[in-house]
XYZ file of C-alpha atoms in Angstrom:
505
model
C -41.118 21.676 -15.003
C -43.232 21.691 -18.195
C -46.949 21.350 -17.892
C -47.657 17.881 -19.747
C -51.243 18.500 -20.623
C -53.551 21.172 -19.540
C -55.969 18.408 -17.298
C -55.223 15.658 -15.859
C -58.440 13.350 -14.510
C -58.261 10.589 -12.449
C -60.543 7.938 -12.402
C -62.298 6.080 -15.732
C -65.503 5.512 -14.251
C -68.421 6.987 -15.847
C -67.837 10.516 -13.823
C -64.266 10.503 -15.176
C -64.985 9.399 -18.880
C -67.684 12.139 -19.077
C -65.509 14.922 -17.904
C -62.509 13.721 -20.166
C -65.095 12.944 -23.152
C -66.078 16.664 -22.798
C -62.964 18.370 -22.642
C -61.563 16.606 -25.315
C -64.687 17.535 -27.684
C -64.202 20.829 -26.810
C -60.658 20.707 -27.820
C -58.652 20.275 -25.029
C -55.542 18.359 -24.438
C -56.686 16.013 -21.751
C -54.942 13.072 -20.070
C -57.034 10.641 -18.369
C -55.154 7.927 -15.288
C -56.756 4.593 -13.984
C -54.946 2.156 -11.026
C -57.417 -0.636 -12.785
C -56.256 -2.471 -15.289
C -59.267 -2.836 -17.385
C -62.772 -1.469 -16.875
C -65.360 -3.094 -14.352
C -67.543 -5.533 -15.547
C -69.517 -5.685 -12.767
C -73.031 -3.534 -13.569
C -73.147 -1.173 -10.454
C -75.383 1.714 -10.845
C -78.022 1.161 -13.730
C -80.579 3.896 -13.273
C -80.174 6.997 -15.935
C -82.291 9.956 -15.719
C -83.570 12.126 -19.067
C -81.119 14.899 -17.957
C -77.808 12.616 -17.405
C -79.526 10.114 -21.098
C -79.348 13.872 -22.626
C -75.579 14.491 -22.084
C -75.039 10.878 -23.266
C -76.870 11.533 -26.620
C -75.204 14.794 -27.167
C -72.118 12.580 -26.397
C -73.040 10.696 -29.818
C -74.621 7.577 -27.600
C -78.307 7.576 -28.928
C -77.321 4.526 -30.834
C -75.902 2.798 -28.048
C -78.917 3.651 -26.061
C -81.307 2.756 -28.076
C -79.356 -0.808 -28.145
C -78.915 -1.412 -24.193
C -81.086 0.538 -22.166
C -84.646 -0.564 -20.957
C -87.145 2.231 -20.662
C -89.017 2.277 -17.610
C -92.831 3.049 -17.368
C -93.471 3.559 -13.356
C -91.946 2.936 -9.969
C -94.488 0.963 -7.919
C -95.092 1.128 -4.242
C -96.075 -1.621 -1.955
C -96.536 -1.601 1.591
C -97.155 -5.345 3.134
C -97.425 -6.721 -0.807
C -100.951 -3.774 -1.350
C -99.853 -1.123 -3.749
C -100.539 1.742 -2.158
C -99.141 4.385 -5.836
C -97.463 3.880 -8.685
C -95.189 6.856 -9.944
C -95.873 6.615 -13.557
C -93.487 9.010 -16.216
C -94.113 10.286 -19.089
C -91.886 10.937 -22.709
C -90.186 13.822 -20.713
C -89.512 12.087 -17.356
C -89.000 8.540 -18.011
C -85.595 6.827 -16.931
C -83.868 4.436 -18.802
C -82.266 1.290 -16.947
C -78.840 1.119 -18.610
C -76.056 -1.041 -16.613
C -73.095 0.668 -15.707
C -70.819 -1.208 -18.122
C -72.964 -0.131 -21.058
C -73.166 3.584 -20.024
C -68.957 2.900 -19.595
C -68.893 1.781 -23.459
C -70.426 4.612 -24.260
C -68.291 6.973 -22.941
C -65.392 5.344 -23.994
C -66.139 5.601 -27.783
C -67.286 9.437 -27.110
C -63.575 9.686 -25.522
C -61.977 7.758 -28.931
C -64.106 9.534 -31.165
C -62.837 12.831 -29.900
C -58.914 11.782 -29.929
C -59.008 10.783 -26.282
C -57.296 7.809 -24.589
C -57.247 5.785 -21.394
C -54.431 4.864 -19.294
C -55.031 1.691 -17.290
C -52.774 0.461 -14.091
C -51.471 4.545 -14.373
C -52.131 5.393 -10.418
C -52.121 8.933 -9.198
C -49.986 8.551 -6.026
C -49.333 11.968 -5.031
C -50.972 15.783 -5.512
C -49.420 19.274 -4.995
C -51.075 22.239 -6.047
C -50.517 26.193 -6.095
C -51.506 28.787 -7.542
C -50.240 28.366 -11.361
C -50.623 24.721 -11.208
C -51.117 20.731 -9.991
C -48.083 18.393 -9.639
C -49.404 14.404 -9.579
C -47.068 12.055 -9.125
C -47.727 9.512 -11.403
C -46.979 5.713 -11.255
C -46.552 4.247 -14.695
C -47.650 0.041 -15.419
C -43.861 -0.752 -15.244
C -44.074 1.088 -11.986
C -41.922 3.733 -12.884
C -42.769 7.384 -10.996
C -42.601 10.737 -12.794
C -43.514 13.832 -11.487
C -46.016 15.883 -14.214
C -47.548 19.155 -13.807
C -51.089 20.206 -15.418
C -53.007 23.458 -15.423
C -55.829 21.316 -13.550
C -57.015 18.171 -12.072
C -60.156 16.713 -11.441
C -60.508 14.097 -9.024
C -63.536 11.269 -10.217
C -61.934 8.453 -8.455
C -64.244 6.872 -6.055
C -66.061 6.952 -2.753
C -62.393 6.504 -1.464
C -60.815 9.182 -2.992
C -56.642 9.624 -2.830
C -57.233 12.966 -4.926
C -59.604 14.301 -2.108
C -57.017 12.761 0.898
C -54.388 14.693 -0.519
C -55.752 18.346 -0.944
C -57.044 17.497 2.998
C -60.829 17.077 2.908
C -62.689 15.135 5.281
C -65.214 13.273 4.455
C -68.271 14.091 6.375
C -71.242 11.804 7.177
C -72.483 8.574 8.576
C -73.002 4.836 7.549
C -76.335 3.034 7.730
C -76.355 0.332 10.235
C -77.245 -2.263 8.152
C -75.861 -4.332 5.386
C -77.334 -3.934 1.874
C -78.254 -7.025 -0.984
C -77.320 -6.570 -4.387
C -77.967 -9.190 -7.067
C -78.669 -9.850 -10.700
C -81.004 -12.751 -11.322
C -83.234 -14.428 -13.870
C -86.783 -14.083 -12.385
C -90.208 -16.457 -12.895
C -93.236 -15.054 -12.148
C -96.000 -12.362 -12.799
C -94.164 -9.198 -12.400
C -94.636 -6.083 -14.598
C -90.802 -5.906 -16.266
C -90.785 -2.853 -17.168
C -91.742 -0.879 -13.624
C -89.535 -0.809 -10.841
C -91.126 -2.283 -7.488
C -90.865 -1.178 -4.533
C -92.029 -3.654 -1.396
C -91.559 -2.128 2.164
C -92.921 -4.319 5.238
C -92.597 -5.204 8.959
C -90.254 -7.628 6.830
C -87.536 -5.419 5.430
C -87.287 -3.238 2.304
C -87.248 -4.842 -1.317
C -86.719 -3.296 -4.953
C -86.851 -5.465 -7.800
C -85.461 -3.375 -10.785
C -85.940 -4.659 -14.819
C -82.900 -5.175 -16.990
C -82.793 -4.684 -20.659
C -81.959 -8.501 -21.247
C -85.363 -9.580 -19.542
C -83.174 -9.991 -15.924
C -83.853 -7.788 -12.774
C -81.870 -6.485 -10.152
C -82.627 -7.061 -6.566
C -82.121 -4.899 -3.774
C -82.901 -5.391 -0.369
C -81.047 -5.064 3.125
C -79.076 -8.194 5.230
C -77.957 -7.970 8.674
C -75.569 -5.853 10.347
C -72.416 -7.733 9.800
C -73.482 -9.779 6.531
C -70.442 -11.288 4.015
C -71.104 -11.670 0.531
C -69.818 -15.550 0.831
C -72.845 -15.617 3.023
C -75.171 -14.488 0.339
C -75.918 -17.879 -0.801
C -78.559 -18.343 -3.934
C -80.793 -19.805 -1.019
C -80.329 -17.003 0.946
C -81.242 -14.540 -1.449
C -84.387 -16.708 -2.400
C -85.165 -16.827 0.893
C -85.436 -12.832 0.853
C -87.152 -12.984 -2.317
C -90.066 -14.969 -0.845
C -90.556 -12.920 3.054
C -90.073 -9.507 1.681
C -91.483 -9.802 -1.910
C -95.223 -10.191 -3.327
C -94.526 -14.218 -3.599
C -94.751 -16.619 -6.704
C -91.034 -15.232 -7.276
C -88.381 -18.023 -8.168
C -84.866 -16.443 -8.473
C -82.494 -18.391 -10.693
C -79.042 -18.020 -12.935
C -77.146 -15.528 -10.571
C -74.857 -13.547 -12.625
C -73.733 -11.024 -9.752
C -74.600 -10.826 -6.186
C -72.813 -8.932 -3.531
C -73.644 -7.039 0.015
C -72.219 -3.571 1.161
C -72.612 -0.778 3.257
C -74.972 2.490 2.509
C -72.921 6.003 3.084
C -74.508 9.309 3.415
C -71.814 11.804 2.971
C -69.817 14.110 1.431
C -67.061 16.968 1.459
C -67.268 20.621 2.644
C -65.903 21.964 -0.875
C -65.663 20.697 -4.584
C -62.598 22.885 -5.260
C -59.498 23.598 -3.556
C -57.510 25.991 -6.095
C -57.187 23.990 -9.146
C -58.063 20.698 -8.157
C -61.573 19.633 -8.830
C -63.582 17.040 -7.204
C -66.425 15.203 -8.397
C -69.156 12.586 -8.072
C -68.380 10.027 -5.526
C -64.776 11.345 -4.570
C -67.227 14.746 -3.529
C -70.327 13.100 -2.214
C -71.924 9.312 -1.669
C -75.421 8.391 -0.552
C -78.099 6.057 -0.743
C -79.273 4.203 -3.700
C -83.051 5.695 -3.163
C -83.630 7.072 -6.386
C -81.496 5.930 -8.412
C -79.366 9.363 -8.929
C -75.852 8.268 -8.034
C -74.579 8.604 -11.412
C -76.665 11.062 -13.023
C -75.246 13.561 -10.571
C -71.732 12.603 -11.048
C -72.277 12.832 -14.716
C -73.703 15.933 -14.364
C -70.999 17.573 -12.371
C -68.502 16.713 -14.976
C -70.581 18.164 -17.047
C -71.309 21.340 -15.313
C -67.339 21.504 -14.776
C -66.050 20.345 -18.453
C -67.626 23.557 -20.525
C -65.935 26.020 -17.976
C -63.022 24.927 -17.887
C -62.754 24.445 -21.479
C -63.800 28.254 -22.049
C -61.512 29.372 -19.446
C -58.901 27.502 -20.888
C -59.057 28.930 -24.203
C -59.508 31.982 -22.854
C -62.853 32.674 -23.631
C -63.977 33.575 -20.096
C -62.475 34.908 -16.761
C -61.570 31.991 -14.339
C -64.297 33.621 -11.945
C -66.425 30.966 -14.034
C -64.763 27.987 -12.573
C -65.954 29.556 -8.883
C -69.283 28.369 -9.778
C -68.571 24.595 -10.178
C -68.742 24.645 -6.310
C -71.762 26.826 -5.707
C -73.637 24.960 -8.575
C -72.794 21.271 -7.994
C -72.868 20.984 -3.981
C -76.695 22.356 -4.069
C -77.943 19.996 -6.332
C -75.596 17.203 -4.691
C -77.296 18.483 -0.944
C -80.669 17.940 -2.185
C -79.713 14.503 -3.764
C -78.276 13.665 -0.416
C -81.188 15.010 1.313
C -83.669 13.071 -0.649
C -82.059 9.870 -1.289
C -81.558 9.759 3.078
C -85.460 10.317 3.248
C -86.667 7.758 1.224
C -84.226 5.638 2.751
C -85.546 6.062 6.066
C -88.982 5.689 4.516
C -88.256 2.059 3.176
C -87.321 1.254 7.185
C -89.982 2.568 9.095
C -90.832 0.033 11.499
C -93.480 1.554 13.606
C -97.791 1.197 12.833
C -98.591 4.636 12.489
C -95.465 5.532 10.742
C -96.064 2.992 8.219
C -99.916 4.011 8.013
C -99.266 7.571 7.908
C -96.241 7.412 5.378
C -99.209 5.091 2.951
C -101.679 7.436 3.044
C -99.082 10.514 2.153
C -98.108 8.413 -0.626
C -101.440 7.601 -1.778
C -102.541 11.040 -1.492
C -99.460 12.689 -3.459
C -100.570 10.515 -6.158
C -103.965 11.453 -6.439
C -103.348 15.207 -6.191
C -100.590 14.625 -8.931
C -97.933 16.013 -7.018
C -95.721 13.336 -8.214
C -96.082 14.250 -11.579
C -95.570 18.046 -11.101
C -93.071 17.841 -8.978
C -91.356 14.727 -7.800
C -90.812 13.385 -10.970
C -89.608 16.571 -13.043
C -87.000 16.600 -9.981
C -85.821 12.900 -10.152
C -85.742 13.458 -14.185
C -83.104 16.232 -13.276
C -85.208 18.998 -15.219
C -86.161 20.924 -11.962
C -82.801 21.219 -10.786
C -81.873 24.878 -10.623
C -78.518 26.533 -9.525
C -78.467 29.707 -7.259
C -77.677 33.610 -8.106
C -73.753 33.389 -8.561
C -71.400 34.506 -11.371
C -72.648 32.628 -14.098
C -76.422 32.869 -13.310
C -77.760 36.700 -12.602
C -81.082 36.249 -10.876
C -83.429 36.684 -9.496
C -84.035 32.665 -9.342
C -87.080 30.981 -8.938
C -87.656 28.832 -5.908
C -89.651 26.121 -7.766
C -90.347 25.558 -11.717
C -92.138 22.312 -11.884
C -94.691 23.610 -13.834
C -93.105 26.240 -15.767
C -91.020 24.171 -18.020
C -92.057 26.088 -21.092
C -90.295 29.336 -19.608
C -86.799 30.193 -20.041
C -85.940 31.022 -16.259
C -82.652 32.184 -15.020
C -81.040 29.283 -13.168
C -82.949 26.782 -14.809
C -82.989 24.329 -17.934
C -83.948 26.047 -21.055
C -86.945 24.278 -22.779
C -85.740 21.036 -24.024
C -86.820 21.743 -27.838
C -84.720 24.965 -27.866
C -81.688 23.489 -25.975
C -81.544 20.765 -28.754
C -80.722 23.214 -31.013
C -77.839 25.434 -29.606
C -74.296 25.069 -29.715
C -72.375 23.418 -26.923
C -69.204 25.122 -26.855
C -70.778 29.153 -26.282
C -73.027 30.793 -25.080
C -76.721 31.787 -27.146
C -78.001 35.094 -26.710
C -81.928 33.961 -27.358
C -84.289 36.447 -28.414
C -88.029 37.122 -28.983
C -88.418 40.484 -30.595
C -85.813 42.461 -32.200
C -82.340 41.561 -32.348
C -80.545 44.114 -33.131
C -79.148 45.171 -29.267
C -78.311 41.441 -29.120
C -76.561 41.214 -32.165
C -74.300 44.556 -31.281
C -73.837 42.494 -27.748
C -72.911 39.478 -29.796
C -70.259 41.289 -31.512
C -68.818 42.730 -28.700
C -68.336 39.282 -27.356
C -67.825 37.481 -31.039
C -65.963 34.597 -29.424
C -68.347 33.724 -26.746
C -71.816 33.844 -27.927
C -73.677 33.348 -31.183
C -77.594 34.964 -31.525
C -80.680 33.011 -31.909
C -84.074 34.053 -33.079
C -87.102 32.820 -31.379
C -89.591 33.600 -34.200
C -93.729 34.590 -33.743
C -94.206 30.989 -35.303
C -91.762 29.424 -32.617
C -88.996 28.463 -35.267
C -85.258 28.767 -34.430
C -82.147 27.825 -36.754
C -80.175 25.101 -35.982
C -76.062 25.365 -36.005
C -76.294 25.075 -39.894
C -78.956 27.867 -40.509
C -81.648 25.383 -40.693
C -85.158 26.356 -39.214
C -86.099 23.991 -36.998
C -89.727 24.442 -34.873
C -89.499 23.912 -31.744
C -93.549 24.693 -30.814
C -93.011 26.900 -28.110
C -91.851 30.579 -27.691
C -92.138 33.503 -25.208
C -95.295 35.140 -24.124
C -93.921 38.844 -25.168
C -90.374 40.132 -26.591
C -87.136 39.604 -24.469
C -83.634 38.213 -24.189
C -82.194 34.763 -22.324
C -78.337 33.871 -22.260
C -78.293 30.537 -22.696
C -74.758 28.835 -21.300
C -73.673 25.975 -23.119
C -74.707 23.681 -20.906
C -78.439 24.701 -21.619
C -78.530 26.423 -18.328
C -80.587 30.241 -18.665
C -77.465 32.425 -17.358
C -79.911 35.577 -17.487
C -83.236 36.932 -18.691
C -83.678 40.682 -19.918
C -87.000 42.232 -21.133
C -85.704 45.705 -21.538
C -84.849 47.106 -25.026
C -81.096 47.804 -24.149
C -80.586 44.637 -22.344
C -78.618 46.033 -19.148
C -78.488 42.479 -17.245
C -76.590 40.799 -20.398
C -74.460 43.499 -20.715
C -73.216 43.641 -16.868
C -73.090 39.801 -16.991
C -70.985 39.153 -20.373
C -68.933 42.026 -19.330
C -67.958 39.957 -15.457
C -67.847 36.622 -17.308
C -65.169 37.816 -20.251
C -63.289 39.890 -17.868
């Protein structure tokens, strides 16, 4: 049997669309499957943090953007209708609300652009894998069944996941007892519209979240057992008015739904050459918005490598590190969203009291804004010593964002100006042991100088100032993801060496 195309993705959803939109950019042959027959309109997640809006605009979406997403200035607490802090961003950390439809668009013309295609009511109905190889069965519109065999295959097809089933991974986890609100409304009243608000009481949890078209999104939970025929426009005012600040009217409905909130998610990302990721790998609750920024950001993480090891430009040791990369940063998400969660529902006086005045107090000592918000942003997240990061690695960086760290984001200014598709040997200093390295390796990485005057040239040869640069002379690998692979500060560069040498085999 002939291999048909060299990746096969299931799943069209944003997760799916980024790691197909990526691949093909990169050059390679990708085929991307849907059971739908047509994409959602329905606008789902909406929440997209500066990391995840990054990968969009590198995507060729700042346009797009610009056109549907609604900046947002601060997430605002309440307990019992008194604000007890407001979480207010910055140009580095601030989230854009952009409806899951829109981000969809986006991706789809990033797909087009880059000689990519969909193919709807195409269902994945069976997976075998070994060691050269995945076999899908795949069922065609006219229900026809062909058996097709592909170098790889990554799974992005839902919460309920027939990829993950059939390489035999459970699903591990629990389900919140009670039944969440979702709804889209028109809203009268005095309510800051671009802040998302945040009312917890002896009452029930709220959020009331802005749209770009003036609407807002209302979240809030129902009672064990709730249908969404029973989520009447009544009903849902009625909610409005006991759990929110009051003077609300809700009006013009556009969507409205209830469902259950799942913490979970699978013991591995990878079993041989199958690949899972976002909510086919791990679900959780909707407490800070990160749902699909991390889904987009494993396809992300996942797309460069293989591409490289595809083309041959690295060892398949790289595409070990999906795994050890992506299920941190998906534990913490887990971890974090499940916390705040159980924050919203505290029921008790002095947990209430004593989770106000933490709150209160993290705001005045600005730990929000060194930490908490850098984190949500996705700017803090950091992968661990593995193959394609020598260490050592920092256990926090929230306020070292200047710094090029192994395991960490570069700087933002000088990640805006490297390649995606290899690797940047970065130097302060003299280059000439990185440009011998370079050559050595002349399909894998390219050399950048970091000059005294903190200048760098852009792909073209174009100095661009980025206003920053190291504190003395040294040496970063920068992956093409923007990651810091390693840092070296002596002359011969030993780290680089030993880890170009294990990542082109």
């Amino acid at each position: 049997m002939s291999e048909t195309s060299p990746v096969l993705v299931v799943g069209a959803g944003p997760v799916g669309l980024t790691a197909a939109a990526e691949l093909a950019r990169r050059g390679v042959p990708v085929r991307l499957v849907d059971r739908a027959a047509e994409p959602s309109p329905l606008t789902k997640a909406l929440m997209v943090w500066p990391r995840t809006l990054e990968v969009f605009r590198l995507l060729g979406g700042s346009g797009h953007l610009d056109t549907y997403g609604l900046p947002v200035q601060a997430f605002r607490y309440y307990s019992e209708s008194r604000e007890v802090c407001a979480l207010a961003f910055d140009a580095e950390t601030k989230p854009s609300v952009v409806t899951q439809p829109d981000v969809e668009a986006l991706l789809r013309k990033a797909l087009a652009d880059a000689g990519g295609v969909i193919e709807w009511e195409t269902a994945v109905t069976a997976v075998r894998h070994d060691g050269t190889g995945v076999e899908a069965a795949i069922a065609a519109p006219d229900g026809t069944e062909t058996v097709e065999r592909f170098s790889y295959l990554i799974g992005a097809d839902g919460a309920s996941s027939l990829v993950r089933k059939q390489i035999g991974l459970e699903f591990h986890g629990a389900t919140y007892p009670n039944v969440f609100i979702l709804a889209d409304v028109s809203l009268d009243g005095d309510l800051q519209r671009d802040a998302v608000h945040y009312y917890c009481s002896s009452k029930g949890i709220m959020v009331l979240i802005p749209l770009y078209n003036g609407r807002f999104r209302v979240f809030t939970a129902g009672p064990p057992g709730m249908k969404p025929e029973e989520l009447t426009e009544q009903v849902l005012q009625d909610y409005v008015d006991l759990r929110g600040p009051g003077g609300l009217r809700t009006h013009d409905v556009s969507w409205k739904t209830t469902f259950s909130i799942h913490a979970r998610h699978t013991e591995r990302l990878r079993v041989g050459r199958v690949f899972l990721a976002g909510d086919s790998a791990h679900v959780h609750s909707p407490a800070g918005g990160q749902g699909l920024n991390t889904g987009v950001t494993d396809a992300h993480n996942l797309a460069w490598k293989l591409a490289l090891v595809h083309q041959g430009k690295a060892d398949p040791v790289l595409l070990d590190t999906y795994e050890v990369e992506r299920r941190s940063v998906a534990a913490a998400v887990v971890r974090q969203a499940d916390v705040q969660t159980k924050a919203w529902m505290l029921k008790k006086k002095w947990q209430i009291r004593s989770r106000d005045v933490a709150a209160g107090l993290a705001e005045k000592l600005g730990l929000f804004d060194r930490y908490y918000s850098p984190w949500l942003a996705g700017l803090t997240n950091h992968y661990p010593e593995n193959p394609a990061v020598t260490g050592p690695v920092a256990k926090r960086a929230g306020t070292k964002r200047d710094r090029l760290l192994s395991g960490y984001l570069a700087p933002e200014p000088l990640r805006a100006v490297l390649p995606i598709d290899r690797y940047t040997l970065v130097v302060h200093g003299s280059t000439n042991t990185a440009d011998q390295l370079a050559a050595r390796h002349p399909d894998l990485v390219t050399v950048r100088e970091i000059s005294e005057a903190g200048v760098v040239d852009d792909a073209e040869g174009t100095p661009v100032t980025i206003g920053w640069r190291p504190r003395r002379p040294m040496a970063a690998l920068v992956r093409p993801d923007g990651y810091v692979a390693a840092v070296d500060k002596t002359p011969d560069l030993p780290a680089l060496r030993a880890h170009l040498a294990a990542l082109h085999g």
